[in-house]
mmCIF file with all atom_site columns, C-alpha atoms in Angstrom:
data_model
loop_
_atom_site.group_PDB
_atom_site.id
_atom_site.type_symbol
_atom_site.label_atom_id
_atom_site.label_alt_id
_atom_site.label_comp_id
_atom_site.label_asym_id
_atom_site.label_entity_id
_atom_site.label_seq_id
_atom_site.pdbx_PDB_ins_code
_atom_site.Cartn_x
_atom_site.Cartn_y
_atom_site.Cartn_z
_atom_site.occupancy
_atom_site.B_iso_or_equiv
_atom_site.pdbx_formal_charge
_atom_site.auth_seq_id
_atom_site.auth_comp_id
_atom_site.auth_asym_id
_atom_site.auth_atom_id
_atom_site.pdbx_PDB_model_num
ATOM 1   C CA . MET A 1 1   ? 111.282 53.277  40.456  1.00 58.00 ? 1   MET A CA 1
ATOM 2   C CA . ASN A 1 2   ? 112.182 51.276  43.504  1.00 72.00 ? 2   ASN A CA 1
ATOM 3   C CA . LEU A 1 3   ? 109.248 51.145  45.966  1.00 70.00 ? 3   LEU A CA 1
ATOM 4   C CA . GLY A 1 4   ? 111.507 50.171  48.899  1.00 70.00 ? 4   GLY A CA 1
ATOM 5   C CA . LEU A 1 5   ? 113.832 53.122  48.292  1.00 69.00 ? 5   LEU A CA 1
ATOM 6   C CA . THR A 1 6   ? 110.904 55.564  48.030  1.00 76.00 ? 6   THR A CA 1
ATOM 7   C CA . THR A 1 7   ? 109.349 54.204  51.213  1.00 78.00 ? 7   THR A CA 1
ATOM 8   C CA . SER A 1 8   ? 112.702 54.556  53.005  1.00 76.00 ? 8   SER A CA 1
ATOM 9   C CA . PHE A 1 9   ? 112.974 58.218  51.927  1.00 71.00 ? 9   PHE A CA 1
ATOM 10  C CA . ILE A 1 10  ? 109.418 58.937  53.104  1.00 77.00 ? 10  ILE A CA 1
ATOM 11  C CA . ILE A 1 11  ? 110.011 57.291  56.488  1.00 78.00 ? 11  ILE A CA 1
ATOM 12  C CA . ALA A 1 12  ? 113.382 59.066  56.874  1.00 74.00 ? 12  ALA A CA 1
ATOM 13  C CA . GLY A 1 13  ? 111.736 62.395  56.026  1.00 75.00 ? 13  GLY A CA 1
ATOM 14  C CA . MET A 1 14  ? 108.981 61.804  58.571  1.00 76.00 ? 14  MET A CA 1
ATOM 15  C CA . LEU A 1 15  ? 111.554 60.891  61.232  1.00 77.00 ? 15  LEU A CA 1
ATOM 16  C CA . MET A 1 16  ? 113.550 64.060  60.436  1.00 77.00 ? 16  MET A CA 1
ATOM 17  C CA . LEU A 1 17  ? 110.387 66.162  60.858  1.00 76.00 ? 17  LEU A CA 1
ATOM 18  C CA . ILE A 1 18  ? 109.558 64.460  64.164  1.00 77.00 ? 18  ILE A CA 1
ATOM 19  C CA . ILE A 1 19  ? 113.119 65.000  65.460  1.00 77.00 ? 19  ILE A CA 1
ATOM 20  C CA . ALA A 1 20  ? 113.124 68.639  64.295  1.00 71.00 ? 20  ALA A CA 1
ATOM 21  C CA . GLY A 1 21  ? 109.764 69.248  66.017  1.00 70.00 ? 21  GLY A CA 1
ATOM 22  C CA . PHE A 1 22  ? 110.997 67.608  69.212  1.00 68.00 ? 22  PHE A CA 1
ATOM 23  C CA . ASN A 1 23  ? 114.192 69.672  69.102  1.00 69.00 ? 23  ASN A CA 1
ATOM 24  C CA . LEU A 1 24  ? 112.170 72.881  68.611  1.00 66.00 ? 24  LEU A CA 1
ATOM 25  C CA . ARG A 1 25  ? 109.935 72.059  71.593  1.00 69.00 ? 25  ARG A CA 1
ATOM 26  C CA . LEU A 1 26  ? 112.989 71.198  73.695  1.00 68.00 ? 26  LEU A CA 1
ATOM 27  C CA . ASN A 1 27  ? 114.665 74.522  72.816  1.00 67.00 ? 27  ASN A CA 1
ATOM 28  C CA . ARG A 1 28  ? 111.450 76.428  73.575  1.00 64.00 ? 28  ARG A CA 1
ATOM 29  C CA . HIS A 1 29  ? 111.156 74.687  76.944  1.00 63.00 ? 29  HIS A CA 1
ATOM 30  C CA . ALA A 1 30  ? 114.812 75.472  77.794  1.00 64.00 ? 30  ALA A CA 1
ATOM 31  C CA . THR A 1 31  ? 114.278 79.144  76.900  1.00 60.00 ? 31  THR A CA 1
ATOM 32  C CA . ASP A 1 32  ? 111.079 79.233  78.943  1.00 59.00 ? 32  ASP A CA 1
ATOM 33  C CA . LEU A 1 33  ? 112.880 77.740  81.957  1.00 62.00 ? 33  LEU A CA 1
ATOM 34  C CA . THR A 1 34  ? 115.785 80.202  81.690  1.00 64.00 ? 34  THR A CA 1
ATOM 35  C CA . LEU A 1 35  ? 113.457 83.208  81.434  1.00 57.00 ? 35  LEU A CA 1
ATOM 36  C CA . HIS A 1 36  ? 111.397 81.931  84.384  1.00 55.00 ? 36  HIS A CA 1
ATOM 37  C CA . GLU A 1 37  ? 114.524 81.629  86.534  1.00 61.00 ? 37  GLU A CA 1
ATOM 38  C CA . MET A 1 38  ? 115.546 85.178  85.588  1.00 62.00 ? 38  MET A CA 1
ATOM 39  C CA . SER A 1 39  ? 112.096 86.461  86.600  1.00 56.00 ? 39  SER A CA 1
ATOM 40  C CA . LYS A 1 40  ? 112.305 84.550  89.865  1.00 61.00 ? 40  LYS A CA 1
ATOM 41  C CA . SER A 1 41  ? 115.693 86.107  90.624  1.00 63.00 ? 41  SER A CA 1
ATOM 42  C CA . HIS A 1 42  ? 114.304 89.599  89.942  1.00 61.00 ? 42  HIS A CA 1
ATOM 43  C CA . THR A 1 43  ? 111.331 88.922  92.210  1.00 65.00 ? 43  THR A CA 1
ATOM 44  C CA . GLU A 1 44  ? 113.583 87.821  95.070  1.00 71.00 ? 44  GLU A CA 1
ATOM 45  C CA . SER A 1 45  ? 115.696 90.981  94.931  1.00 75.00 ? 45  SER A CA 1
ATOM 46  C CA . VAL A 1 46  ? 112.586 93.202  94.993  1.00 82.00 ? 46  VAL A CA 1
ATOM 47  C CA . TYR A 1 47  ? 110.854 91.346  97.814  1.00 80.00 ? 47  TYR A CA 1
ATOM 48  C CA . GLU A 1 48  ? 113.934 91.622  100.043 1.00 85.00 ? 48  GLU A CA 1
ATOM 49  C CA . MET A 1 49  ? 113.730 95.429  99.774  1.00 87.00 ? 49  MET A CA 1
ATOM 50  C CA . ILE A 1 50  ? 109.984 95.430  100.414 1.00 90.00 ? 50  ILE A CA 1
ATOM 51  C CA . LEU A 1 51  ? 110.246 93.033  103.333 1.00 90.00 ? 51  LEU A CA 1
ATOM 52  C CA . TYR A 1 52  ? 112.906 95.196  104.978 1.00 90.00 ? 52  TYR A CA 1
ATOM 53  C CA . ASP A 1 53  ? 110.877 98.405  104.572 1.00 91.00 ? 53  ASP A CA 1
ATOM 54  C CA . PHE A 1 54  ? 107.475 96.979  105.486 1.00 92.00 ? 54  PHE A CA 1
ATOM 55  C CA . LYS A 1 55  ? 108.738 95.323  108.674 1.00 90.00 ? 55  LYS A CA 1
ATOM 56  C CA . LYS A 1 56  ? 109.948 98.780  109.771 1.00 89.00 ? 56  LYS A CA 1
ATOM 57  C CA . ILE A 1 57  ? 106.531 100.452 109.326 1.00 89.00 ? 57  ILE A CA 1
ATOM 58  C CA . GLY A 1 58  ? 105.853 102.510 112.433 1.00 85.00 ? 58  GLY A CA 1
ATOM 59  C CA . TYR A 1 59  ? 109.295 101.960 113.954 1.00 79.00 ? 59  TYR A CA 1
ATOM 60  C CA . ASP A 1 60  ? 110.100 104.795 116.374 1.00 76.00 ? 60  ASP A CA 1
ATOM 61  C CA . THR A 1 61  ? 107.089 106.874 115.310 1.00 69.00 ? 61  THR A CA 1
ATOM 62  C CA . TYR A 1 62  ? 105.385 106.675 118.714 1.00 60.00 ? 62  TYR A CA 1
ATOM 63  C CA . GLN A 1 63  ? 106.701 109.504 120.822 1.00 56.00 ? 63  GLN A CA 1
ATOM 64  C CA . ILE A 1 64  ? 106.359 109.015 124.594 1.00 48.00 ? 64  ILE A CA 1
ATOM 65  C CA . GLY A 1 65  ? 104.420 111.872 126.153 1.00 49.00 ? 65  GLY A CA 1
ATOM 66  C CA . GLU A 1 66  ? 103.479 113.294 122.751 1.00 61.00 ? 66  GLU A CA 1
ATOM 67  C CA . THR A 1 67  ? 100.699 112.704 120.274 1.00 63.00 ? 67  THR A CA 1
ATOM 68  C CA . PRO A 1 68  ? 101.581 109.553 118.330 1.00 66.00 ? 68  PRO A CA 1
ATOM 69  C CA . VAL A 1 69  ? 102.121 109.819 114.592 1.00 71.00 ? 69  VAL A CA 1
ATOM 70  C CA . ASP A 1 70  ? 99.964  107.568 112.413 1.00 81.00 ? 70  ASP A CA 1
ATOM 71  C CA . PRO A 1 71  ? 102.473 105.097 110.976 1.00 89.00 ? 71  PRO A CA 1
ATOM 72  C CA . ILE A 1 72  ? 100.504 104.527 107.760 1.00 92.00 ? 72  ILE A CA 1
ATOM 73  C CA . GLN A 1 73  ? 99.749  107.783 105.999 1.00 92.00 ? 73  GLN A CA 1
ATOM 74  C CA . SER A 1 74  ? 97.831  106.560 102.927 1.00 94.00 ? 74  SER A CA 1
ATOM 75  C CA . ILE A 1 75  ? 97.009  103.313 101.154 1.00 96.00 ? 75  ILE A CA 1
ATOM 76  C CA . GLY A 1 76  ? 95.897  102.129 97.745  1.00 96.00 ? 76  GLY A CA 1
ATOM 77  C CA . ASP A 1 77  ? 95.645  98.904  95.775  1.00 96.00 ? 77  ASP A CA 1
ATOM 78  C CA . HIS A 1 78  ? 99.089  99.528  94.250  1.00 96.00 ? 78  HIS A CA 1
ATOM 79  C CA . SER A 1 79  ? 100.665 102.028 96.654  1.00 97.00 ? 79  SER A CA 1
ATOM 80  C CA . ILE A 1 80  ? 101.339 102.736 100.312 1.00 96.00 ? 80  ILE A CA 1
ATOM 81  C CA . THR A 1 81  ? 102.870 105.664 102.190 1.00 96.00 ? 81  THR A CA 1
ATOM 82  C CA . PHE A 1 82  ? 104.134 105.133 105.733 1.00 93.00 ? 82  PHE A CA 1
ATOM 83  C CA . LYS A 1 83  ? 106.500 106.474 108.354 1.00 90.00 ? 83  LYS A CA 1
ATOM 84  C CA . ALA A 1 84  ? 109.448 104.533 109.678 1.00 87.00 ? 84  ALA A CA 1
ATOM 85  C CA . LYS A 1 85  ? 112.847 105.099 111.165 1.00 82.00 ? 85  LYS A CA 1
ATOM 86  C CA . PHE A 1 86  ? 115.759 103.139 109.772 1.00 78.00 ? 86  PHE A CA 1
ATOM 87  C CA . ASP A 1 87  ? 118.489 104.053 112.253 1.00 72.00 ? 87  ASP A CA 1
ATOM 88  C CA . GLN A 1 88  ? 119.026 104.251 116.006 1.00 71.00 ? 88  GLN A CA 1
ATOM 89  C CA . ASP A 1 89  ? 119.924 107.964 116.036 1.00 70.00 ? 89  ASP A CA 1
ATOM 90  C CA . PRO A 1 90  ? 117.488 109.706 118.436 1.00 69.00 ? 90  PRO A CA 1
ATOM 91  C CA . SER A 1 91  ? 118.136 113.076 116.791 1.00 68.00 ? 91  SER A CA 1
ATOM 92  C CA . THR A 1 92  ? 116.713 112.018 113.410 1.00 73.00 ? 92  THR A CA 1
ATOM 93  C CA . ASP A 1 93  ? 113.035 112.057 112.522 1.00 76.00 ? 93  ASP A CA 1
ATOM 94  C CA . PRO A 1 94  ? 111.198 109.113 110.972 1.00 81.00 ? 94  PRO A CA 1
ATOM 95  C CA . SER A 1 95  ? 111.219 109.023 107.167 1.00 85.00 ? 95  SER A CA 1
ATOM 96  C CA . THR A 1 96  ? 108.096 109.041 105.019 1.00 91.00 ? 96  THR A CA 1
ATOM 97  C CA . ILE A 1 97  ? 108.362 106.256 102.431 1.00 93.00 ? 97  ILE A CA 1
ATOM 98  C CA . THR A 1 98  ? 106.082 105.605 99.472  1.00 96.00 ? 98  THR A CA 1
ATOM 99  C CA . TRP A 1 99  ? 106.006 102.384 97.464  1.00 95.00 ? 99  TRP A CA 1
ATOM 100 C CA . GLU A 1 100 ? 103.991 102.711 94.244  1.00 96.00 ? 100 GLU A CA 1
ATOM 101 C CA . LEU A 1 101 ? 103.512 100.843 90.987  1.00 95.00 ? 101 LEU A CA 1
ATOM 102 C CA . THR A 1 102 ? 103.497 103.507 88.284  1.00 93.00 ? 102 THR A CA 1
ATOM 103 C CA . THR A 1 103 ? 102.132 103.299 84.749  1.00 90.00 ? 103 THR A CA 1
ATOM 104 C CA . ASP A 1 104 ? 105.604 103.989 83.317  1.00 87.00 ? 104 ASP A CA 1
ATOM 105 C CA . ILE A 1 105 ? 107.020 101.253 81.084  1.00 84.00 ? 105 ILE A CA 1
ATOM 106 C CA . PRO A 1 106 ? 110.761 100.728 81.689  1.00 83.00 ? 106 PRO A CA 1
ATOM 107 C CA . ALA A 1 107 ? 113.039 101.661 78.802  1.00 79.00 ? 107 ALA A CA 1
ATOM 108 C CA . GLY A 1 108 ? 114.319 98.789  76.685  1.00 77.00 ? 108 GLY A CA 1
ATOM 109 C CA . SER A 1 109 ? 111.537 96.364  77.557  1.00 78.00 ? 109 SER A CA 1
ATOM 110 C CA . ASP A 1 110 ? 109.738 94.398  74.841  1.00 79.00 ? 110 ASP A CA 1
ATOM 111 C CA . ASN A 1 111 ? 107.081 93.294  77.327  1.00 83.00 ? 111 ASN A CA 1
ATOM 112 C CA . PRO A 1 112 ? 104.027 95.593  77.143  1.00 85.00 ? 112 PRO A CA 1
ATOM 113 C CA . ASP A 1 113 ? 102.923 94.594  80.666  1.00 88.00 ? 113 ASP A CA 1
ATOM 114 C CA . HIS A 1 114 ? 106.047 95.897  82.404  1.00 87.00 ? 114 HIS A CA 1
ATOM 115 C CA . ARG A 1 115 ? 105.648 98.768  84.856  1.00 91.00 ? 115 ARG A CA 1
ATOM 116 C CA . THR A 1 116 ? 108.035 100.712 87.076  1.00 91.00 ? 116 THR A CA 1
ATOM 117 C CA . LEU A 1 117 ? 107.900 100.157 90.829  1.00 92.00 ? 117 LEU A CA 1
ATOM 118 C CA . GLU A 1 118 ? 109.076 103.210 92.750  1.00 94.00 ? 118 GLU A CA 1
ATOM 119 C CA . ARG A 1 119 ? 110.323 103.627 96.297  1.00 94.00 ? 119 ARG A CA 1
ATOM 120 C CA . ARG A 1 120 ? 110.321 107.303 97.267  1.00 94.00 ? 120 ARG A CA 1
ATOM 121 C CA . ILE A 1 121 ? 111.587 108.895 100.459 1.00 92.00 ? 121 ILE A CA 1
ATOM 122 C CA . ALA A 1 122 ? 109.971 112.281 101.087 1.00 88.00 ? 122 ALA A CA 1
ATOM 123 C CA . GLY A 1 123 ? 112.626 114.940 100.630 1.00 83.00 ? 123 GLY A CA 1
ATOM 124 C CA . GLY A 1 124 ? 115.131 112.283 99.601  1.00 83.00 ? 124 GLY A CA 1
ATOM 125 C CA . ASP A 1 125 ? 115.921 109.666 97.011  1.00 89.00 ? 125 ASP A CA 1
ATOM 126 C CA . THR A 1 126 ? 113.669 107.870 94.557  1.00 90.00 ? 126 THR A CA 1
ATOM 127 C CA . THR A 1 127 ? 114.531 104.319 93.560  1.00 88.00 ? 127 THR A CA 1
ATOM 128 C CA . SER A 1 128 ? 112.936 103.147 90.310  1.00 88.00 ? 128 SER A CA 1
ATOM 129 C CA . ILE A 1 129 ? 112.751 99.381  89.892  1.00 85.00 ? 129 ILE A CA 1
ATOM 130 C CA . GLY A 1 130 ? 112.291 98.452  86.246  1.00 79.00 ? 130 GLY A CA 1
ATOM 131 C CA . ILE A 1 131 ? 113.316 94.801  86.227  1.00 80.00 ? 131 ILE A CA 1
ATOM 132 C CA . GLY A 1 132 ? 110.169 93.201  84.953  1.00 81.00 ? 132 GLY A CA 1
ATOM 133 C CA . ILE A 1 133 ? 107.481 94.102  87.489  1.00 87.00 ? 133 ILE A CA 1
ATOM 134 C CA . THR A 1 134 ? 104.016 93.421  86.072  1.00 89.00 ? 134 THR A CA 1
ATOM 135 C CA . ARG A 1 135 ? 102.014 93.399  89.288  1.00 92.00 ? 135 ARG A CA 1
ATOM 136 C CA . PHE A 1 136 ? 102.280 94.993  92.736  1.00 94.00 ? 136 PHE A CA 1
ATOM 137 C CA . ASP A 1 137 ? 99.071  94.483  94.700  1.00 96.00 ? 137 ASP A CA 1
ATOM 138 C CA . LEU A 1 138 ? 98.481  95.354  98.335  1.00 97.00 ? 138 LEU A CA 1
ATOM 139 C CA . ARG A 1 139 ? 95.681  94.215  100.655 1.00 97.00 ? 139 ARG A CA 1
ATOM 140 C CA . TYR A 1 140 ? 95.285  95.424  104.215 1.00 97.00 ? 140 TYR A CA 1
ATOM 141 C CA . PHE A 1 141 ? 93.888  93.573  107.239 1.00 96.00 ? 141 PHE A CA 1
ATOM 142 C CA . ASN A 1 142 ? 92.824  94.625  110.739 1.00 94.00 ? 142 ASN A CA 1
ATOM 143 C CA . ARG A 1 143 ? 93.581  92.806  113.995 1.00 92.00 ? 143 ARG A CA 1
ATOM 144 C CA . ASP A 1 144 ? 90.673  90.365  113.372 1.00 92.00 ? 144 ASP A CA 1
ATOM 145 C CA . GLY A 1 145 ? 92.036  89.403  109.950 1.00 92.00 ? 145 GLY A CA 1
ATOM 146 C CA . ASN A 1 146 ? 89.314  91.252  108.057 1.00 95.00 ? 146 ASN A CA 1
ATOM 147 C CA . GLU A 1 147 ? 90.205  93.384  105.054 1.00 96.00 ? 147 GLU A CA 1
ATOM 148 C CA . THR A 1 148 ? 90.189  97.110  105.846 1.00 95.00 ? 148 THR A CA 1
ATOM 149 C CA . THR A 1 149 ? 90.618  100.459 104.102 1.00 94.00 ? 149 THR A CA 1
ATOM 150 C CA . ASP A 1 150 ? 91.213  102.371 107.350 1.00 93.00 ? 150 ASP A CA 1
ATOM 151 C CA . PRO A 1 151 ? 94.975  103.090 107.646 1.00 92.00 ? 151 PRO A CA 1
ATOM 152 C CA . SER A 1 152 ? 94.798  103.336 111.456 1.00 89.00 ? 152 SER A CA 1
ATOM 153 C CA . ALA A 1 153 ? 93.234  99.844  111.712 1.00 92.00 ? 153 ALA A CA 1
ATOM 154 C CA . ILE A 1 154 ? 95.869  98.038  109.629 1.00 93.00 ? 154 ILE A CA 1
ATOM 155 C CA . ARG A 1 155 ? 97.806  95.306  111.414 1.00 94.00 ? 155 ARG A CA 1
ATOM 156 C CA . SER A 1 156 ? 99.019  93.222  108.450 1.00 94.00 ? 156 SER A CA 1
ATOM 157 C CA . ILE A 1 157 ? 99.615  93.733  104.729 1.00 96.00 ? 157 ILE A CA 1
ATOM 158 C CA . GLU A 1 158 ? 99.468  91.157  101.968 1.00 96.00 ? 158 GLU A CA 1
ATOM 159 C CA . VAL A 1 159 ? 101.927 91.914  99.169  1.00 95.00 ? 159 VAL A CA 1
ATOM 160 C CA . ILE A 1 160 ? 101.706 90.286  95.747  1.00 94.00 ? 160 ILE A CA 1
ATOM 161 C CA . ILE A 1 161 ? 104.506 90.849  93.242  1.00 90.00 ? 161 ILE A CA 1
ATOM 162 C CA . GLU A 1 162 ? 104.684 89.358  89.765  1.00 88.00 ? 162 GLU A CA 1
ATOM 163 C CA . THR A 1 163 ? 107.597 89.639  87.384  1.00 85.00 ? 163 THR A CA 1
ATOM 164 C CA . GLN A 1 164 ? 108.040 88.661  83.761  1.00 83.00 ? 164 GLN A CA 1
ATOM 165 C CA . PRO A 1 165 ? 111.148 88.753  81.563  1.00 78.00 ? 165 PRO A CA 1
ATOM 166 C CA . ARG A 1 166 ? 111.767 91.542  79.038  1.00 76.00 ? 166 ARG A CA 1
ATOM 167 C CA . GLU A 1 167 ? 111.773 89.074  76.168  1.00 73.00 ? 167 GLU A CA 1
ATOM 168 C CA . GLY A 1 168 ? 109.190 86.372  75.689  1.00 72.00 ? 168 GLY A CA 1
ATOM 169 C CA . VAL A 1 169 ? 109.143 82.890  74.226  1.00 70.00 ? 169 VAL A CA 1
ATOM 170 C CA . SER A 1 170 ? 107.906 82.690  70.630  1.00 71.00 ? 170 SER A CA 1
ATOM 171 C CA . MET A 1 171 ? 104.991 80.314  70.336  1.00 71.00 ? 171 MET A CA 1
ATOM 172 C CA . PRO A 1 172 ? 103.299 78.792  67.285  1.00 73.00 ? 172 PRO A CA 1
ATOM 173 C CA . GLY A 1 173 ? 100.937 81.178  65.523  1.00 76.00 ? 173 GLY A CA 1
ATOM 174 C CA . GLY A 1 174 ? 103.122 84.232  66.152  1.00 76.00 ? 174 GLY A CA 1
ATOM 175 C CA . GLN A 1 175 ? 102.170 84.513  69.822  1.00 78.00 ? 175 GLN A CA 1
ATOM 176 C CA . THR A 1 176 ? 104.688 85.518  72.508  1.00 79.00 ? 176 THR A CA 1
ATOM 177 C CA . ARG A 1 177 ? 104.488 84.054  75.990  1.00 76.00 ? 177 ARG A CA 1
ATOM 178 C CA . TYR A 1 178 ? 106.100 85.670  79.029  1.00 79.00 ? 178 TYR A CA 1
ATOM 179 C CA . PRO A 1 179 ? 106.820 83.274  81.933  1.00 78.00 ? 179 PRO A CA 1
ATOM 180 C CA . VAL A 1 180 ? 105.456 84.632  85.226  1.00 81.00 ? 180 VAL A CA 1
ATOM 181 C CA . SER A 1 181 ? 107.130 84.459  88.622  1.00 81.00 ? 181 SER A CA 1
ATOM 182 C CA . GLN A 1 182 ? 105.016 85.452  91.646  1.00 83.00 ? 182 GLN A CA 1
ATOM 183 C CA . TRP A 1 183 ? 105.811 86.255  95.265  1.00 86.00 ? 183 TRP A CA 1
ATOM 184 C CA . ARG A 1 184 ? 102.998 86.561  97.816  1.00 91.00 ? 184 ARG A CA 1
ATOM 185 C CA . LYS A 1 185 ? 103.484 87.248  101.499 1.00 92.00 ? 185 LYS A CA 1
ATOM 186 C CA . THR A 1 186 ? 101.515 88.636  104.404 1.00 94.00 ? 186 THR A CA 1
ATOM 187 C CA . ILE A 1 187 ? 103.738 90.960  106.413 1.00 93.00 ? 187 ILE A CA 1
ATOM 188 C CA . VAL A 1 188 ? 102.916 91.775  110.030 1.00 92.00 ? 188 VAL A CA 1
ATOM 189 C CA . PRO A 1 189 ? 104.884 94.890  111.053 1.00 90.00 ? 189 PRO A CA 1
ATOM 190 C CA . GLY A 1 190 ? 105.487 94.507  114.783 1.00 84.00 ? 190 GLY A CA 1
ATOM 191 C CA . ASN A 1 191 ? 105.202 98.240  115.434 1.00 83.00 ? 191 ASN A CA 1
ATOM 192 C CA . LEU A 1 192 ? 101.592 98.355  114.191 1.00 82.00 ? 192 LEU A CA 1
ATOM 193 C CA . SER A 1 193 ? 100.511 96.152  117.095 1.00 73.00 ? 193 SER A CA 1
ATOM 194 C CA . MET A 1 194 ? 101.444 99.025  119.421 1.00 62.00 ? 194 MET A CA 1
ATOM 195 C CA . ASN A 1 195 ? 98.535  100.979 117.946 1.00 57.00 ? 195 ASN A CA 1
ATOM 196 C CA . THR A 1 196 ? 95.629  100.147 120.266 1.00 52.00 ? 196 THR A CA 1
ATOM 197 C CA . GLU A 1 197 ? 92.833  101.514 118.053 1.00 50.00 ? 197 GLU A CA 1
#
């Protein structure tokens, strides 16, 4: 048996294993990056809707010469109900909108952490957002910047949204990893500053 030939085969085999391992890690990283970008895109589309609604909180709910309506009706860690008007028509009343993270898992998702984010208009439509939301947290602050649980004292709202893809990246040991994309913003609805309490 030729020792040089055997050594060459062993070295070639080791190089093939190293290249295969590198290729596997490279493919896993590419998949991870693609899934992260998809999550980021989903997060951006959701936050645009939230930003639009939350900036309108309290719009046209103060009636001159009448008792003002509390713009924020109820709050929770994962939900908020408020009044706002979305058009300039003086004959229409403000809408009551609820944003809430439900415990419902969207159909077709392999990710066990997915939940459905709902936007409900009282007496109107419900929009269910099931594109990978895993977190929707709300924190409320008064005019001094202190956290509050009093709806009438709220002047700003911190919103935290996290999304993950429906499919994860297979990791060694049979684990599945879901890349996370997060959006965090403190929104200051201009109409809440009109409340002098």
